[in-house]
Coordinates of C-alpha atoms in Angstrom, one line a residue:
X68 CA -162.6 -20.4 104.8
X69 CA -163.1 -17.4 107.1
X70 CA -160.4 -15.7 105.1
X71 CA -162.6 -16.1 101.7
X72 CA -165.8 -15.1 103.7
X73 CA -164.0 -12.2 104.6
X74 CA -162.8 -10.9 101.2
X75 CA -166.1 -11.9 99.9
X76 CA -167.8 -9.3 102.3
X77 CA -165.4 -6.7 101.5
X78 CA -165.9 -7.1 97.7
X79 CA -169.3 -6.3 98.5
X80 CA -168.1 -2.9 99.5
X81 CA -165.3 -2.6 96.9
X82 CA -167.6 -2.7 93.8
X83 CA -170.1 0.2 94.8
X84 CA -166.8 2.1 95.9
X85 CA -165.5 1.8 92.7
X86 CA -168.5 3.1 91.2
X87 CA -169.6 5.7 93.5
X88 CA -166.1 7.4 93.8
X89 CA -165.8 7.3 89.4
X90 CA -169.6 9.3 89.9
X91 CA -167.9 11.9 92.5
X92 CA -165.1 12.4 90.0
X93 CA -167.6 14.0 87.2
X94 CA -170.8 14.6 89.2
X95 CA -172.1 18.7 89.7
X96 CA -170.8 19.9 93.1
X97 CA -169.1 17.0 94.1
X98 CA -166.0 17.1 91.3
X99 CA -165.2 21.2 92.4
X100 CA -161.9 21.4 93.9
X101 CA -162.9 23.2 96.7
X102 CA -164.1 19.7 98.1
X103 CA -160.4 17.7 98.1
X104 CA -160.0 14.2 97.4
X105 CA -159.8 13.0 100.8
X106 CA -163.3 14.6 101.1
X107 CA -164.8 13.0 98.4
X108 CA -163.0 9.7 99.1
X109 CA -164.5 10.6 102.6
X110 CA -168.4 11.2 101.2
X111 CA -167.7 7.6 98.8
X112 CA -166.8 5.2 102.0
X113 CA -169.6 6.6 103.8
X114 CA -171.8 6.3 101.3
X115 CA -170.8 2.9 100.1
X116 CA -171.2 1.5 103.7
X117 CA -175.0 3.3 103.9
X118 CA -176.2 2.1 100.5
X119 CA -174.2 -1.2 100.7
X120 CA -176.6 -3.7 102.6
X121 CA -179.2 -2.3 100.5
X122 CA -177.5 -3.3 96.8
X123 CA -178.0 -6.5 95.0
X124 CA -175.9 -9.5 96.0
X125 CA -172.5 -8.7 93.8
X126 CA -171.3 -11.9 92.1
X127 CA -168.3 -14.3 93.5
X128 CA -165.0 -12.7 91.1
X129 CA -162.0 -13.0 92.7
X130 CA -160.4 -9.3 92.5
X131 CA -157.0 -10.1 91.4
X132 CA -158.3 -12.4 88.5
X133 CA -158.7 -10.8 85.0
X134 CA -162.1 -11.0 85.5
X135 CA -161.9 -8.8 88.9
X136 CA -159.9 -6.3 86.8
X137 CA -162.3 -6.3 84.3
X138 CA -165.4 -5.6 86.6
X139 CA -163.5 -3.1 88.5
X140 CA -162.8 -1.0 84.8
X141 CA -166.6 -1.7 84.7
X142 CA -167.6 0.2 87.4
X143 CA -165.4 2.6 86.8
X144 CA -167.0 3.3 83.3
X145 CA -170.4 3.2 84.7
X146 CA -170.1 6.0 87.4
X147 CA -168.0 7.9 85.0
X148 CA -171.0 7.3 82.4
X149 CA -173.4 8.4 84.8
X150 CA -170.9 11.3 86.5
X151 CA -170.8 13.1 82.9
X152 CA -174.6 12.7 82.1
X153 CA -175.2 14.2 85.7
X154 CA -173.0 16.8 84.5
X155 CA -174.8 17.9 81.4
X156 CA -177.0 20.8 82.8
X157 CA -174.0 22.5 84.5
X158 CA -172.3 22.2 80.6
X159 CA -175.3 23.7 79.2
X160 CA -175.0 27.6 81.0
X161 CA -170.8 27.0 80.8
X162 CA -172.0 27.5 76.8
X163 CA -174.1 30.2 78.3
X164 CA -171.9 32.0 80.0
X165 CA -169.3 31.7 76.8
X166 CA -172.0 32.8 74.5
X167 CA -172.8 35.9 76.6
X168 CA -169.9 36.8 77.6
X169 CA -168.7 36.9 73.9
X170 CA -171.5 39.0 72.7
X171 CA -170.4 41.5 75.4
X172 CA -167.4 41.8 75.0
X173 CA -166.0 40.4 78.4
X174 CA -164.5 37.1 77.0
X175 CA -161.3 38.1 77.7
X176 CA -162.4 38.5 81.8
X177 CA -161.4 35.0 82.5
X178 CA -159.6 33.6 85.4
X179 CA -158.6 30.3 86.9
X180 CA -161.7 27.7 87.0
X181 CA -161.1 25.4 89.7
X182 CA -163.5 22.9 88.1
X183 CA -161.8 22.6 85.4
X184 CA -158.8 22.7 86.5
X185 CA -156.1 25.2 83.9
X186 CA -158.5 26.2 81.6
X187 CA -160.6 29.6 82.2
X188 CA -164.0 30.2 82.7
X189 CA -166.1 33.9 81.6
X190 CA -167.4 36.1 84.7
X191 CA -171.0 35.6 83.3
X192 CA -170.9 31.8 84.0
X193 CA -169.6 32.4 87.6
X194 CA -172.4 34.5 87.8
X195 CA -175.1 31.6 86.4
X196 CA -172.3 29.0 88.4
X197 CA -173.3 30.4 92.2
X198 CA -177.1 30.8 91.1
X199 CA -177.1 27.0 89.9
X200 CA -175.2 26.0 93.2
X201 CA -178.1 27.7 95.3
X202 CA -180.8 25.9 92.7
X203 CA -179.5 22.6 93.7
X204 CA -179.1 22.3 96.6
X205 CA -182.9 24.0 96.9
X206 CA -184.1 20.9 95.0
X207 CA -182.0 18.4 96.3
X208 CA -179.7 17.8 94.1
X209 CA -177.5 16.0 96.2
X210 CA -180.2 13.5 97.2
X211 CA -181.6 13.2 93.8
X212 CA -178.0 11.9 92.8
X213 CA -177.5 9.4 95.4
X214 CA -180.7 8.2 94.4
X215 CA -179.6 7.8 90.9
X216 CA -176.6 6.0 92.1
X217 CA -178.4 3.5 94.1
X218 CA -180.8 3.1 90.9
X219 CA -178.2 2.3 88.6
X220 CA -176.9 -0.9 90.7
X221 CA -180.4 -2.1 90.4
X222 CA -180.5 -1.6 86.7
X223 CA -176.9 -2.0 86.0
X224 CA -176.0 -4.8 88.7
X225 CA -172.5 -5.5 88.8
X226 CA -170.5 -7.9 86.0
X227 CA -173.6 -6.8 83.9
X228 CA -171.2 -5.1 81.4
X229 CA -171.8 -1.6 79.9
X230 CA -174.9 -1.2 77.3
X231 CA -174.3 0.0 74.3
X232 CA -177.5 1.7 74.1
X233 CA -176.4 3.9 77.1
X234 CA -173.2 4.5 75.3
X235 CA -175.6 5.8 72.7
X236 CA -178.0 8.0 74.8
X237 CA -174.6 9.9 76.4
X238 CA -173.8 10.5 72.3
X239 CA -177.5 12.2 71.7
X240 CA -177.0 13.8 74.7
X241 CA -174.1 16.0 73.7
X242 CA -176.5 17.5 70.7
X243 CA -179.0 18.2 73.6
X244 CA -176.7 20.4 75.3
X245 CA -175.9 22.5 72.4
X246 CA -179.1 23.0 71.1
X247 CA -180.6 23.6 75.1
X248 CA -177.5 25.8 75.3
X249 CA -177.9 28.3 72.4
X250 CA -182.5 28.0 72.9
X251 CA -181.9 29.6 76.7
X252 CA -179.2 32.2 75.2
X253 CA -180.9 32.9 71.9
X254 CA -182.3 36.2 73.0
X255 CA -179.5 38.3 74.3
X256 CA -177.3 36.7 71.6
X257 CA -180.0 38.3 68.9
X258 CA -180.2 41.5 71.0
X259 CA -176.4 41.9 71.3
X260 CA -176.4 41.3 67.8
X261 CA -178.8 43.6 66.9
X262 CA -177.1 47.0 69.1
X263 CA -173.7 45.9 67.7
X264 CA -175.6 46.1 64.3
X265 CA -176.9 50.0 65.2
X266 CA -173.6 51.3 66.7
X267 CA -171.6 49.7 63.0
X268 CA -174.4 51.1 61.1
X269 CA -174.2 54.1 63.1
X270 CA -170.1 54.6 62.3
X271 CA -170.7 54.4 58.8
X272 CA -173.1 57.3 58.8
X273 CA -170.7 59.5 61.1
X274 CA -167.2 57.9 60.4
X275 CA -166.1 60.3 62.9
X276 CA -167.4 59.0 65.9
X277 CA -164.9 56.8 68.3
X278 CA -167.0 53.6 67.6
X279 CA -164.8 51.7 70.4
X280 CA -165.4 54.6 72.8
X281 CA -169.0 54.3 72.8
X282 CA -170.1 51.0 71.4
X283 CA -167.9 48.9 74.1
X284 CA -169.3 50.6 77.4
X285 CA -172.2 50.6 75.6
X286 CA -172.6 47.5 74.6
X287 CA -172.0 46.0 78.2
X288 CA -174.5 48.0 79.6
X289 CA -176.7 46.6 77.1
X290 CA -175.5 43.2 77.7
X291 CA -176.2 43.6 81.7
X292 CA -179.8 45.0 81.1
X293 CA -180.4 41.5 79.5
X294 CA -178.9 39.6 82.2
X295 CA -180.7 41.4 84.5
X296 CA -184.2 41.2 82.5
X297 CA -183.7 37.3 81.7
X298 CA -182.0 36.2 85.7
X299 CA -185.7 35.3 86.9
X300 CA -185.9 33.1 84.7
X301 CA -183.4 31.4 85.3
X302 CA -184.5 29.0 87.4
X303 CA -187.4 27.7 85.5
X304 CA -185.1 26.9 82.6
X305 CA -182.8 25.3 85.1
X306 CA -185.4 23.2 86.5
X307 CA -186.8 22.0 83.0
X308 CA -183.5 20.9 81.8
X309 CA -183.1 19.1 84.7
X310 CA -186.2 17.1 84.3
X311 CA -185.1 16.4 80.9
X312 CA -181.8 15.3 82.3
X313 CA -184.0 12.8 84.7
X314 CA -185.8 11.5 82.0
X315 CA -182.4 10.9 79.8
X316 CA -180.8 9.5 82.9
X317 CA -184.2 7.4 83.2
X318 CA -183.7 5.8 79.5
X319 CA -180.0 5.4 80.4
X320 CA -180.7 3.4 83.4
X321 CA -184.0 1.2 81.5
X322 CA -181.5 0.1 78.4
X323 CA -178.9 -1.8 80.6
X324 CA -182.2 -3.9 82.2
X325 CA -183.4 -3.9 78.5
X326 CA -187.0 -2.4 79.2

């Protein structure tokens, strides 16, 4: 008997792990590599023993059953679920970044992005990248998602399944992204646009002009004047979308308790 009272107890700490540690995995800040996995795994146990007496009684599953299989996936879904909508701002200026970088010309400076592993990143994102890692740790970013991690095991208890309709907000969410995405980098892309329009129209009239010695130098200057001219702004738009992110995260969280 003191052996099932025992496991019991520790189950209590193994679901929250589960989910906490699939939230680390995809959640801003906490998924960069400069934090290892001992780290994070670190940040999850202390984490899960602080919020632990605090959470809703878990049900009695035995762990090695299919059922404790099942609700260990579960969990798993749900902080991954939640990770990736946390995630969503930090997506929106990577499409910035792209967008700009394209327009001036600097899309082949790329290196190694350690968030994302092989793939590359443009220099104008690590640019927006350090200014968004200042921005939230100024609003408290990091408390704001342990908060929505101890929220979701009050609307999403665990062996509650996975709601479909927050399957479905995730989905609309992607659309958000793009569209908040190409609103914030409307104006230099039109500007771009519009001096890459003057220097072509400008090589037709004189054919003889070096159009790739002037308009390419050019061109980034340009493109850094607009950076420059839109950067204090930054931060506003940063902090909108993230209320917007809040209030998705809010519906996500409502639809598994079906208010």
């Amino acid at each position: 008997m003191q052996v099932g009272h025992y496991l019991q107890s520790l189950l209590a700490y193994w679901w929250p792990f589960c989910r906490i540690m699939a939230v680390f995995s995809l959640a801003p800040l906490f998924n960069h590599k400069a934090i290892s996995v001992r780290v994070r795994v670190l940040l999850a146990l202390v984490l899960t023993v602080t919020l632990a007496a605090a959470l809703p009684t878990p049900p009695t599953i035995d762990p090695l059953s299919v059922a404790g299989i099942l609700t260990a996936l579960e969990q798993v879904a749900m902080g991954l679920m939640l990770g990736l909508a946390l995630l969503l701002v930090f997506t929106v200026f990577t499409l910035i970044g792209d967008l700009v970088s394209t327009q001036l010309g600097l899309s082949m400076a790329v290196y190694n992005d350690p968030v994302n592993g092989v793939s590359s990143s443009s220099i104008i994102y690590q640019l927006y990248f350090i200014l968004l890692v200042l921005l939230f740790f100024a609003i408290d970013g990091h408390l704001v998602t342990v908060s929505i991690i101890y929220q979701s095991f009050v609307y999403w208890p665990i062996g509650s399944g996975i709601p479909f309709d927050g399957l479905q907000t995730i989905a609309f969410a992607m659309s958000w992204v793009l569209s908040a995405a190409l609103l914030i980098a409307l104006p230099i892309v039109f500007c771009m646009t519009l001096v890459q329009f003057c220097f072509g129209l400008l090589n037709r009239i004189s054919p003889a002009m070096n159009l790739f010695s002037l308009g390419f130098p050019m061109a980034i200057i340009a493109g850094l004047i607009l950076i420059y001219l839109t950067l204090p702004n930054l931060s506003e738009a940063y902090l909108q979308l993230t209320r917007q992110l809040l209030d998705n995260i809010g519906l996500l969280l409502r639809s598994g308790a079906g208010v």
